[in-house]
GROMACS .gro file of C-alpha atoms in nm:
model
  484
    1MET     CA    1  -3.278  -1.743   0.349
    2SER     CA    2  -3.048  -1.577   0.602
    3SER     CA    3  -3.202  -1.415   0.904
    4PRO     CA    4  -3.221  -1.033   0.912
    5PRO     CA    5  -2.936  -0.857   1.095
    6ALA     CA    6  -2.990  -0.797   1.462
    7PRO     CA    7  -3.073  -0.438   1.561
    8PRO     CA    8  -2.777  -0.242   1.695
    9ALA     CA    9  -2.732  -0.258   2.071
   10PRO     CA   10  -2.819   0.065   2.255
   11PHE     CA   11  -2.522   0.280   2.352
   12ALA     CA   12  -2.396   0.211   2.702
   13PHE     CA   13  -2.120   0.367   2.909
   14PRO     CA   14  -1.836   0.143   3.022
   15PRO     CA   15  -1.886   0.040   3.385
   16ASN     CA   16  -1.608   0.269   3.507
   17LEU     CA   17  -1.782   0.573   3.356
   18LEU     CA   18  -2.130   0.504   3.486
   19PRO     CA   19  -2.257   0.784   3.712
   20GLY     CA   20  -2.325   0.702   4.074
   21ASP     CA   21  -2.322   0.846   4.422
   22ALA     CA   22  -1.941   0.873   4.418
   23SER     CA   23  -1.929   0.990   4.057
   24PRO     CA   24  -2.217   1.228   3.978
   25PRO     CA   25  -2.314   1.291   3.614
   26TRP     CA   26  -2.156   1.638   3.607
   27MET     CA   27  -1.811   1.518   3.720
   28ASN     CA   28  -1.530   1.452   3.474
   29LYS     CA   29  -1.298   1.193   3.630
   30ALA     CA   30  -1.000   1.293   3.416
   31ASP     CA   31  -1.034   1.661   3.506
   32ASN     CA   32  -1.077   1.576   3.872
   33ALA     CA   33  -0.769   1.353   3.870
   34TRP     CA   34  -0.559   1.618   3.695
   35GLN     CA   35  -0.679   1.890   3.931
   36LEU     CA   36  -0.582   1.687   4.238
   37MET     CA   37  -0.246   1.611   4.079
   38ALA     CA   38  -0.186   1.975   3.989
   39ALA     CA   39  -0.272   2.079   4.345
   40THR     CA   40  -0.026   1.826   4.483
   41LEU     CA   41   0.249   1.956   4.253
   42VAL     CA   42   0.187   2.311   4.379
   43GLY     CA   43   0.187   2.184   4.737
   44LEU     CA   44   0.525   2.020   4.677
   45GLN     CA   45   0.661   2.359   4.575
   46SER     CA   46   0.609   2.467   4.936
   47VAL     CA   47   0.649   2.140   5.127
   48PRO     CA   48   0.929   2.050   5.080
   49GLY     CA   49   1.033   2.284   4.794
   50LEU     CA   50   1.057   2.625   4.961
   51ILE     CA   51   1.133   2.462   5.296
   52ILE     CA   52   1.462   2.326   5.165
   53LEU     CA   53   1.528   2.622   4.936
   54TYR     CA   54   1.505   2.861   5.231
   55GLY     CA   55   1.686   2.619   5.461
   56GLY     CA   56   1.978   2.597   5.219
   57ALA     CA   57   1.987   2.959   5.104
   58VAL     CA   58   2.034   3.125   5.443
   59LYS     CA   59   2.322   3.130   5.690
   60LYS     CA   60   2.365   2.807   5.883
   61LYS     CA   61   2.240   2.961   6.205
   62TRP     CA   62   1.905   3.043   6.039
   63ALA     CA   63   1.841   2.716   5.851
   64VAL     CA   64   1.589   2.571   6.098
   65ASN     CA   65   1.402   2.896   6.158
   66SER     CA   66   1.368   2.973   5.787
   67ALA     CA   67   1.244   2.625   5.700
   68PHE     CA   68   1.007   2.619   5.997
   69MET     CA   69   0.847   2.949   5.901
   70ALA     CA   70   0.746   2.786   5.572
   71LEU     CA   71   0.619   2.466   5.734
   72TYR     CA   72   0.414   2.655   5.993
   73ALA     CA   73   0.255   2.881   5.730
   74PHE     CA   74   0.150   2.580   5.521
   75ALA     CA   75  -0.033   2.422   5.815
   76MET     CA   76  -0.190   2.740   5.950
   77VAL     CA   77  -0.318   2.853   5.610
   78LEU     CA   78  -0.493   2.519   5.551
   79VAL     CA   79  -0.690   2.536   5.877
   80CYS     CA   80  -0.788   2.900   5.819
   81TRP     CA   81  -0.867   2.824   5.453
   82VAL     CA   82  -1.131   2.559   5.518
   83LEU     CA   83  -1.285   2.748   5.811
   84TRP     CA   84  -1.324   3.086   5.643
   85GLY     CA   85  -1.060   3.172   5.382
   86TYR     CA   86  -1.197   2.984   5.082
   87ARG     CA   87  -1.549   3.122   5.103
   88LEU     CA   88  -1.413   3.476   5.154
   89SER     CA   89  -1.213   3.428   4.834
   90PHE     CA   90  -1.457   3.232   4.615
   91GLY     CA   91  -1.794   3.230   4.791
   92GLU     CA   92  -2.102   3.445   4.746
   93LYS     CA   93  -2.030   3.813   4.694
   94LEU     CA   94  -2.055   4.039   4.997
   95VAL     CA   95  -1.897   4.342   4.829
   96PRO     CA   96  -1.722   4.365   4.489
   97ILE     CA   97  -1.385   4.283   4.650
   98TRP     CA   98  -1.481   4.027   4.915
   99GLY     CA   99  -1.700   3.722   4.963
  100ARG     CA  100  -1.927   3.621   5.250
  101ILE     CA  101  -1.757   3.444   5.539
  102ASP     CA  102  -1.847   3.075   5.572
  103ALA     CA  103  -1.680   2.740   5.624
  104ALA     CA  104  -1.595   2.475   5.364
  105VAL     CA  105  -1.595   2.162   5.575
  106MET     CA  106  -1.937   1.994   5.536
  107GLN     CA  107  -2.004   1.725   5.277
  108GLU     CA  108  -2.323   1.900   5.163
  109TYR     CA  109  -2.100   2.177   5.030
  110LEU     CA  110  -1.782   1.986   4.942
  111PHE     CA  111  -1.964   1.733   4.720
  112LYS     CA  112  -2.133   1.998   4.506
  113GLN     CA  113  -1.990   2.103   4.171
  114ALA     CA  114  -1.724   2.377   4.198
  115PHE     CA  115  -1.796   2.727   4.070
  116LEU     CA  116  -1.590   2.637   3.760
  117GLY     CA  117  -1.481   2.300   3.623
  118PHE     CA  118  -1.631   1.951   3.628
  119PHE     CA  119  -1.513   1.845   3.971
  120PRO     CA  120  -1.637   1.889   4.330
  121ASN     CA  121  -1.584   2.179   4.568
  122ALA     CA  122  -1.356   1.958   4.777
  123THR     CA  123  -1.104   1.948   4.492
  124MET     CA  124  -1.130   2.321   4.431
  125VAL     CA  125  -1.084   2.402   4.800
  126PHE     CA  126  -0.762   2.202   4.810
  127PHE     CA  127  -0.636   2.340   4.478
  128GLN     CA  128  -0.690   2.701   4.584
  129PHE     CA  129  -0.540   2.634   4.928
  130VAL     CA  130  -0.195   2.548   4.794
  131PHE     CA  131  -0.187   2.882   4.612
  132ALA     CA  132  -0.280   3.070   4.928
  133ALA     CA  133  -0.017   2.881   5.127
  134ILE     CA  134   0.271   2.949   4.889
  135THR     CA  135   0.185   3.320   4.891
  136LEU     CA  136   0.245   3.341   5.265
  137ILE     CA  137   0.563   3.135   5.235
  138LEU     CA  138   0.695   3.371   4.969
  139ILE     CA  139   0.633   3.664   5.203
  140ALA     CA  140   0.845   3.484   5.463
  141GLY     CA  141   1.140   3.506   5.225
  142ALA     CA  142   1.158   3.883   5.278
  143VAL     CA  143   1.186   3.865   5.658
  144LEU     CA  144   1.414   3.565   5.709
  145GLY     CA  145   1.693   3.602   5.960
  146ARG     CA  146   1.528   3.828   6.216
  147MET     CA  147   1.146   3.808   6.242
  148ASN     CA  148   1.015   3.688   6.576
  149PHE     CA  149   0.857   3.348   6.515
  150TYR     CA  150   0.566   3.427   6.748
  151ALA     CA  151   0.494   3.741   6.545
  152TRP     CA  152   0.498   3.525   6.232
  153MET     CA  153   0.245   3.290   6.394
  154LEU     CA  154   0.002   3.581   6.427
  155PHE     CA  155   0.089   3.744   6.096
  156VAL     CA  156  -0.001   3.442   5.880
  157PRO     CA  157  -0.374   3.407   5.963
  158LEU     CA  158  -0.429   3.782   5.977
  159TRP     CA  159  -0.267   3.856   5.640
  160LEU     CA  160  -0.443   3.562   5.478
  161THR     CA  161  -0.779   3.689   5.604
  162PHE     CA  162  -0.749   4.059   5.533
  163SER     CA  163  -0.523   4.075   5.228
  164TYR     CA  164  -0.504   3.750   5.031
  165THR     CA  165  -0.877   3.679   5.031
  166VAL     CA  166  -0.951   4.031   4.905
  167GLY     CA  167  -0.709   4.001   4.614
  168ALA     CA  168  -0.827   3.650   4.526
  169PHE     CA  169  -1.195   3.745   4.524
  170THR     CA  170  -1.140   4.068   4.331
  171ILE     CA  171  -0.931   3.910   4.054
  172TRP     CA  172  -1.026   3.540   4.042
  173SER     CA  173  -1.382   3.507   4.166
  174THR     CA  174  -1.635   3.514   3.882
  175THR     CA  175  -1.816   3.802   4.057
  176GLY     CA  176  -1.510   4.002   4.168
  177TRP     CA  177  -1.463   4.364   4.063
  178LEU     CA  178  -1.155   4.327   3.843
  179SER     CA  179  -1.261   3.982   3.725
  180THR     CA  180  -1.587   4.113   3.579
  181MET     CA  181  -1.398   4.407   3.433
  182GLY     CA  182  -1.183   4.165   3.232
  183ILE     CA  183  -0.839   4.146   3.395
  184ILE     CA  184  -0.617   3.861   3.275
  185ASP     CA  185  -0.434   3.683   3.556
  186TYR     CA  186  -0.407   3.328   3.429
  187SER     CA  187  -0.252   3.175   3.739
  188GLY     CA  188  -0.151   3.432   3.998
  189GLY     CA  189   0.091   3.692   3.865
  190TYR     CA  190  -0.119   3.945   4.056
  191VAL     CA  191  -0.291   3.743   4.329
  192ILE     CA  192   0.022   3.554   4.437
  193HIS     CA  193   0.346   3.704   4.310
  194LEU     CA  194   0.280   4.077   4.300
  195SER     CA  195   0.096   4.043   4.631
  196SER     CA  196   0.373   3.847   4.804
  197GLY     CA  197   0.647   4.074   4.666
  198VAL     CA  198   0.479   4.395   4.784
  199ALA     CA  199   0.364   4.245   5.115
  200GLY     CA  200   0.706   4.094   5.182
  201PHE     CA  201   0.886   4.422   5.115
  202THR     CA  202   0.636   4.609   5.333
  203ALA     CA  203   0.670   4.357   5.616
  204ALA     CA  204   1.049   4.378   5.590
  205TYR     CA  205   1.022   4.753   5.642
  206TRP     CA  206   0.820   4.713   5.961
  207VAL     CA  207   1.025   4.423   6.099
  208GLY     CA  208   1.354   4.604   6.042
  209PRO     CA  209   1.686   4.478   5.906
  210ARG     CA  210   1.906   4.186   6.003
  211LEU     CA  211   2.219   4.243   6.207
  212THR     CA  212   2.467   4.454   6.014
  213LYS     CA  213   2.716   4.170   5.979
  214ASP     CA  214   2.440   3.941   5.848
  215ARG     CA  215   2.337   4.196   5.586
  216GLU     CA  216   2.697   4.239   5.478
  217ARG     CA  217   2.767   3.866   5.457
  218PHE     CA  218   2.484   3.612   5.439
  219PRO     CA  219   2.625   3.310   5.249
  220PRO     CA  220   2.404   3.009   5.172
  221ASN     CA  221   2.482   2.723   5.407
  222ASN     CA  222   2.406   2.458   5.143
  223ILE     CA  223   2.384   2.555   4.778
  224ILE     CA  224   2.310   2.198   4.666
  225LEU     CA  225   2.013   2.186   4.904
  226MET     CA  226   1.902   2.524   4.772
  227LEU     CA  227   1.919   2.390   4.416
  228ALA     CA  228   1.707   2.090   4.514
  229GLY     CA  229   1.441   2.326   4.647
  230ALA     CA  230   1.466   2.537   4.333
  231GLY     CA  231   1.420   2.225   4.119
  232LEU     CA  232   1.104   2.132   4.307
  233LEU     CA  233   0.981   2.488   4.262
  234TRP     CA  234   1.043   2.474   3.885
  235MET     CA  235   0.888   2.133   3.823
  236GLY     CA  236   0.598   2.209   4.056
  237TRP     CA  237   0.507   2.499   3.829
  238THR     CA  238   0.364   2.239   3.592
  239GLY     CA  239   0.071   2.219   3.832
  240PHE     CA  240   0.084   2.588   3.919
  241ASN     CA  241   0.002   2.702   3.565
  242GLY     CA  242  -0.120   2.376   3.412
  243GLY     CA  243  -0.401   2.342   3.665
  244ASP     CA  244  -0.568   2.675   3.608
  245PRO     CA  245  -0.786   2.591   3.307
  246TYR     CA  246  -0.959   2.356   3.558
  247ALA     CA  247  -0.947   2.086   3.290
  248ALA     CA  248  -0.702   1.842   3.131
  249SER     CA  249  -0.723   2.046   2.811
  250ILE     CA  250  -0.504   2.168   2.527
  251ASP     CA  251  -0.489   2.504   2.700
  252ALA     CA  252  -0.335   2.331   3.004
  253SER     CA  253  -0.075   2.173   2.776
  254LEU     CA  254   0.012   2.510   2.622
  255ALA     CA  255   0.038   2.670   2.965
  256VAL     CA  256   0.281   2.403   3.085
  257LEU     CA  257   0.503   2.432   2.779
  258ASN     CA  258   0.508   2.813   2.786
  259THR     CA  259   0.591   2.806   3.156
  260HIS     CA  260   0.905   2.597   3.115
  261VAL     CA  261   1.018   2.774   2.796
  262CYS     CA  262   0.996   3.113   2.966
  263ALA     CA  263   1.174   2.991   3.280
  264ALA     CA  264   1.460   2.838   3.082
  265THR     CA  265   1.500   3.150   2.867
  266SER     CA  266   1.498   3.373   3.174
  267LEU     CA  267   1.755   3.161   3.356
  268LEU     CA  268   1.991   3.171   3.057
  269THR     CA  269   1.944   3.545   3.013
  270TRP     CA  270   2.024   3.614   3.380
  271LEU     CA  271   2.326   3.382   3.359
  272ILE     CA  272   2.463   3.556   3.049
  273LEU     CA  273   2.427   3.897   3.213
  274ASP     CA  274   2.612   3.773   3.522
  275VAL     CA  275   2.895   3.640   3.307
  276LEU     CA  276   2.918   3.957   3.097
  277PHE     CA  277   2.918   4.204   3.385
  278PHE     CA  278   3.059   4.008   3.682
  279LYS     CA  279   3.273   3.748   3.499
  280LYS     CA  280   3.120   3.469   3.709
  281ALA     CA  281   2.850   3.216   3.629
  282SER     CA  282   2.655   3.243   3.954
  283VAL     CA  283   2.439   2.951   4.066
  284ILE     CA  284   2.237   3.181   4.291
  285GLY     CA  285   2.188   3.419   3.999
  286ALA     CA  286   2.065   3.134   3.779
  287VAL     CA  287   1.806   3.042   4.042
  288GLN     CA  288   1.691   3.403   4.057
  289GLY     CA  289   1.654   3.408   3.679
  290MET     CA  290   1.457   3.085   3.687
  291ILE     CA  291   1.219   3.228   3.946
  292THR     CA  292   1.163   3.557   3.762
  293GLY     CA  293   1.084   3.364   3.444
  294LEU     CA  294   0.831   3.145   3.622
  295VAL     CA  295   0.672   3.446   3.787
  296CYS     CA  296   0.658   3.654   3.468
  297ILE     CA  297   0.484   3.386   3.258
  298THR     CA  298   0.230   3.303   3.530
  299PRO     CA  299  -0.037   3.566   3.443
  300ALA     CA  300  -0.001   3.481   3.072
  301ALA     CA  301   0.081   3.110   3.057
  302GLY     CA  302  -0.214   2.979   2.856
  303VAL     CA  303  -0.311   3.293   2.665
  304VAL     CA  304   0.011   3.373   2.474
  305GLN     CA  305   0.195   3.211   2.187
  306GLY     CA  306   0.524   3.026   2.230
  307TYR     CA  307   0.733   3.306   2.078
  308SER     CA  308   0.577   3.543   2.331
  309ALA     CA  309   0.691   3.311   2.611
  310ILE     CA  310   1.048   3.338   2.479
  311LEU     CA  311   1.027   3.718   2.461
  312MET     CA  312   0.885   3.727   2.813
  313GLY     CA  313   1.177   3.510   2.929
  314LEU     CA  314   1.427   3.750   2.776
  315MET     CA  315   1.265   4.041   2.958
  316SER     CA  316   1.214   3.859   3.289
  317GLY     CA  317   1.580   3.760   3.286
  318SER     CA  318   1.701   4.113   3.218
  319ILE     CA  319   1.465   4.371   3.371
  320PRO     CA  320   1.453   4.225   3.726
  321TRP     CA  321   1.831   4.164   3.693
  322PHE     CA  322   1.874   4.535   3.623
  323THR     CA  323   1.648   4.645   3.908
  324MET     CA  324   1.825   4.409   4.152
  325MET     CA  325   2.187   4.451   4.044
  326VAL     CA  326   2.190   4.817   3.938
  327ILE     CA  327   1.893   5.020   4.062
  328HIS     CA  328   1.871   4.858   4.406
  329LYS     CA  329   2.242   4.905   4.474
  330ARG     CA  330   2.223   5.272   4.380
  331SER     CA  331   1.900   5.350   4.563
  332LYS     CA  332   1.937   5.452   4.926
  333LEU     CA  333   1.560   5.422   4.969
  334LEU     CA  334   1.551   5.058   4.854
  335GLN     CA  335   1.858   4.968   5.059
  336LYS     CA  336   1.692   5.090   5.378
  337VAL     CA  337   1.459   4.789   5.357
  338ASP     CA  338   1.624   4.452   5.420
  339ASP     CA  339   1.453   4.212   5.178
  340THR     CA  340   1.639   3.888   5.253
  341MET     CA  341   1.542   3.684   4.945
  342ALA     CA  342   1.486   3.985   4.717
  343VAL     CA  343   1.114   3.914   4.674
  344LEU     CA  344   1.057   4.272   4.560
  345HIS     CA  345   1.255   4.199   4.244
  346THR     CA  346   1.182   3.831   4.189
  347HIS     CA  347   0.809   3.851   4.259
  348ALA     CA  348   0.678   4.209   4.265
  349ILE     CA  349   0.881   4.340   3.971
  350ALA     CA  350   0.856   4.015   3.775
  351GLY     CA  351   0.484   3.982   3.852
  352SER     CA  352   0.413   4.339   3.739
  353LEU     CA  353   0.620   4.280   3.426
  354GLY     CA  354   0.420   3.966   3.353
  355GLY     CA  355   0.090   4.147   3.398
  356ILE     CA  356   0.193   4.423   3.158
  357LEU     CA  357   0.329   4.180   2.897
  358THR     CA  358   0.008   3.978   2.924
  359GLY     CA  359  -0.179   4.292   2.824
  360LEU     CA  360   0.051   4.324   2.523
  361PHE     CA  361   0.079   3.963   2.401
  362SER     CA  362  -0.249   3.786   2.490
  363GLU     CA  363  -0.424   3.619   2.195
  364PRO     CA  364  -0.805   3.639   2.158
  365HIS     CA  365  -0.844   3.273   2.054
  366LEU     CA  366  -0.639   3.149   2.349
  367CYS     CA  367  -0.833   3.377   2.581
  368GLU     CA  368  -1.151   3.227   2.440
  369LEU     CA  369  -1.027   2.877   2.529
  370PHE     CA  370  -0.959   2.994   2.884
  371TYR     CA  371  -1.239   3.243   2.950
  372GLY     CA  372  -1.502   3.139   2.695
  373ASN     CA  373  -1.528   3.490   2.547
  374THR     CA  374  -1.402   3.583   2.201
  375ASN     CA  375  -1.377   3.961   2.189
  376ARG     CA  376  -1.354   4.071   2.546
  377TYR     CA  377  -0.987   3.983   2.603
  378MET     CA  378  -0.735   4.108   2.350
  379GLY     CA  379  -0.369   4.204   2.380
  380LEU     CA  380  -0.269   4.549   2.261
  381PHE     CA  381  -0.037   4.414   1.991
  382VAL     CA  382  -0.315   4.199   1.843
  383GLY     CA  383  -0.552   4.496   1.854
  384LEU     CA  384  -0.301   4.716   1.674
  385HIS     CA  385  -0.224   4.443   1.420
  386ARG     CA  386  -0.592   4.403   1.330
  387GLY     CA  387  -0.611   4.776   1.290
  388THR     CA  388  -0.982   4.832   1.340
  389SER     CA  389  -1.109   5.097   1.575
  390GLN     CA  390  -1.281   4.828   1.780
  391SER     CA  391  -0.974   4.603   1.807
  392ILE     CA  392  -0.752   4.895   1.905
  393ARG     CA  393  -1.006   5.000   2.167
  394TYR     CA  394  -1.011   4.644   2.307
  395GLY     CA  395  -0.629   4.633   2.322
  396VAL     CA  396  -0.595   4.970   2.491
  397ARG     CA  397  -0.872   4.878   2.736
  398GLN     CA  398  -0.693   4.553   2.823
  399MET     CA  399  -0.371   4.737   2.901
  400GLY     CA  400  -0.562   4.983   3.117
  401ILE     CA  401  -0.720   4.700   3.316
  402GLN     CA  402  -0.383   4.527   3.362
  403LEU     CA  403  -0.230   4.849   3.496
  404LEU     CA  404  -0.530   4.913   3.721
  405GLY     CA  405  -0.484   4.563   3.863
  406ILE     CA  406  -0.122   4.638   3.950
  407LEU     CA  407  -0.222   4.959   4.126
  408PHE     CA  408  -0.498   4.783   4.320
  409VAL     CA  409  -0.274   4.499   4.439
  410VAL     CA  410   0.009   4.733   4.540
  411VAL     CA  411  -0.216   4.964   4.743
  412LEU     CA  412  -0.405   4.674   4.902
  413ASN     CA  413  -0.089   4.501   5.020
  414VAL     CA  414   0.097   4.809   5.141
  415VAL     CA  415  -0.203   4.915   5.349
  416MET     CA  416  -0.315   4.577   5.481
  417THR     CA  417   0.035   4.445   5.549
  418SER     CA  418   0.120   4.761   5.742
  419LEU     CA  419  -0.199   4.735   5.948
  420VAL     CA  420  -0.136   4.367   6.023
  421CYS     CA  421   0.224   4.436   6.132
  422LEU     CA  422   0.119   4.725   6.354
  423PHE     CA  423  -0.154   4.510   6.510
  424VAL     CA  424   0.077   4.216   6.575
  425GLN     CA  425   0.329   4.453   6.731
  426LEU     CA  426   0.075   4.534   7.002
  427PHE     CA  427   0.111   4.178   7.135
  428VAL     CA  428   0.461   4.056   7.050
  429PRO     CA  429   0.774   4.221   6.906
  430LEU     CA  430   0.799   4.183   6.529
  431ARG     CA  431   1.174   4.140   6.553
  432MET     CA  432   1.394   3.912   6.759
  433SER     CA  433   1.633   4.071   7.007
  434ASP     CA  434   1.987   4.142   6.889
  435GLU     CA  435   2.117   3.885   7.137
  436ASP     CA  436   1.894   3.613   6.993
  437MET     CA  437   1.979   3.712   6.636
  438GLU     CA  438   2.347   3.659   6.717
  439ILE     CA  439   2.264   3.298   6.801
  440GLY     CA  440   1.988   3.219   6.552
  441ASP     CA  441   1.813   2.883   6.546
  442GLU     CA  442   1.907   2.766   6.891
  443ALA     CA  443   1.775   3.086   7.046
  444ALA     CA  444   1.452   3.071   6.845
  445HIS     CA  445   1.378   2.699   6.864
  446GLY     CA  446   1.641   2.528   7.081
  447GLU     CA  447   1.752   2.332   6.775
  448GLU     CA  448   2.028   2.347   6.516
  449ALA     CA  449   2.032   2.232   6.156
  450TYR     CA  450   2.364   2.052   6.131
  451ALA     CA  451   2.597   1.854   6.356
  452ILE     CA  452   2.943   1.955   6.239
  453TRP     CA  453   3.149   1.825   6.529
  454GLY     CA  454   3.162   1.517   6.752
  455GLN     CA  455   2.856   1.293   6.732
  456GLY     CA  456   2.606   1.575   6.707
  457GLU     CA  457   2.608   1.636   7.082
  458ARG     CA  458   2.518   1.972   7.230
  459LEU     CA  459   2.639   2.154   7.535
  460GLU     CA  460   2.463   2.025   7.845
  461ASN     CA  461   2.422   2.373   7.987
  462SER     CA  462   2.251   2.513   7.678
  463ARG     CA  463   1.979   2.748   7.802
  464PHE     CA  464   1.786   2.732   7.476
  465SER     CA  465   1.692   2.365   7.443
  466ASN     CA  466   1.355   2.235   7.562
  467TYR     CA  467   1.436   1.872   7.485
  468ASN     CA  468   1.670   1.615   7.634
  469ASP     CA  469   1.953   1.520   7.400
  470ILE     CA  470   1.951   1.161   7.279
  471GLU     CA  471   2.327   1.165   7.221
  472VAL     CA  472   2.584   1.287   7.472
  473PRO     CA  473   2.962   1.317   7.442
  474MET     CA  474   3.145   0.984   7.455
  475LYS     CA  475   3.345   0.911   7.768
  476ALA     CA  476   3.718   0.927   7.735
  477GLY     CA  477   3.848   0.600   7.596
  478GLY     CA  478   3.499   0.470   7.542
  479GLY     CA  479   3.358   0.355   7.214
  480SER     CA  480   2.986   0.363   7.289
  481VAL     CA  481   2.726   0.634   7.326
  482GLU     CA  482   2.526   0.664   7.645
  483LEU     CA  483   2.162   0.763   7.652
  484THR     CA  484   2.036   1.018   7.903
   0.00000   0.00000   0.00000
């Protein structure tokens, strides 16, 4: 007789999945890895993405200053974020629009599970930081070419503390006022893009315009460099929208695909309009169309169907084009404010458009995947299509909440940005002197972006440099370079 079969072995995890001190039972390693990767992609949008986009898109004399404003903001926001910004934005509720101030630096807190997702607070702190940082850097785009760098140094921590954290808590925190009401802002159409567009335009008003000749002619000093920055911005949006389900899920996949489809459609739409009306295929225009598409899809990325992403791209490539190329040029009021990188149109208008279209196109099943609630979130078109009194009420309510969110963000940023600018002005001028603006980078930092003559040497009697030059002009007839 054959022996009876052995009893089945008890189920056991593979060794790499066994929980331990460094991998607690609640943590999903795949989600944690994706979240860190997504955060890094968003960080690359700023450093080096917007650094080189700004550095290439401005006049040569402003290349260093523009890039440095972005680099400084990235560093300053991180320090403020871990010391108080994160807990104000996502900590315990103090009031319905703000959290309690506290730090996020101790392991007792950082190793705990995040408020959403199966990964630690340390990952969430870093992920949310890169969003806060890029918001400040986008604001910088409105004031390039004239803002006093020392005023910018004060502006960044103050605006982060008193404006960004309020918007983030209200809309993204699970206990925030608009969050509990049911606003849909998948990845920052309100918190980041509408905020930065309105704040940037408001700051530009208080700082004042560039020199007249700079406003009249402000050619990019390096379009290829600008395109490289734009490419990093576009590809980095994979993490920007793909990271917001807080999981390596099918919803993240949909968000990534919708993001790129909308951006491509918007770019092509803007390009076609440029060709039809101006008879030129503008590279700068294509970049603007790309950005408006990315901004528009951001509040909707994982909660709309693919055809909706295409429709949103058509509208984001045409409506901001119309406001920038037609309305702005005919409006004396808009022209009074010198918005260097047109963030009002590319971020405020496109972000508002995205928020409204989200209220129209959002799908209940996709919202359930993202929010975990079936009936609470419903686009107006779906509500009308279903045709019941309840579905129509849900759709109309969703549109009302989306519009209320726009109003809240606009008022918050006009008021807080104005107060921050007026406060900073008590200590340092917001604007560089006309004499320094004539010179640009060398006046602001004692440095220049490009060596376009000789061996890169500078005048020995330059009154702006704080550093000794490594290279000096070659002696007549000599073939070597002397060091000072």
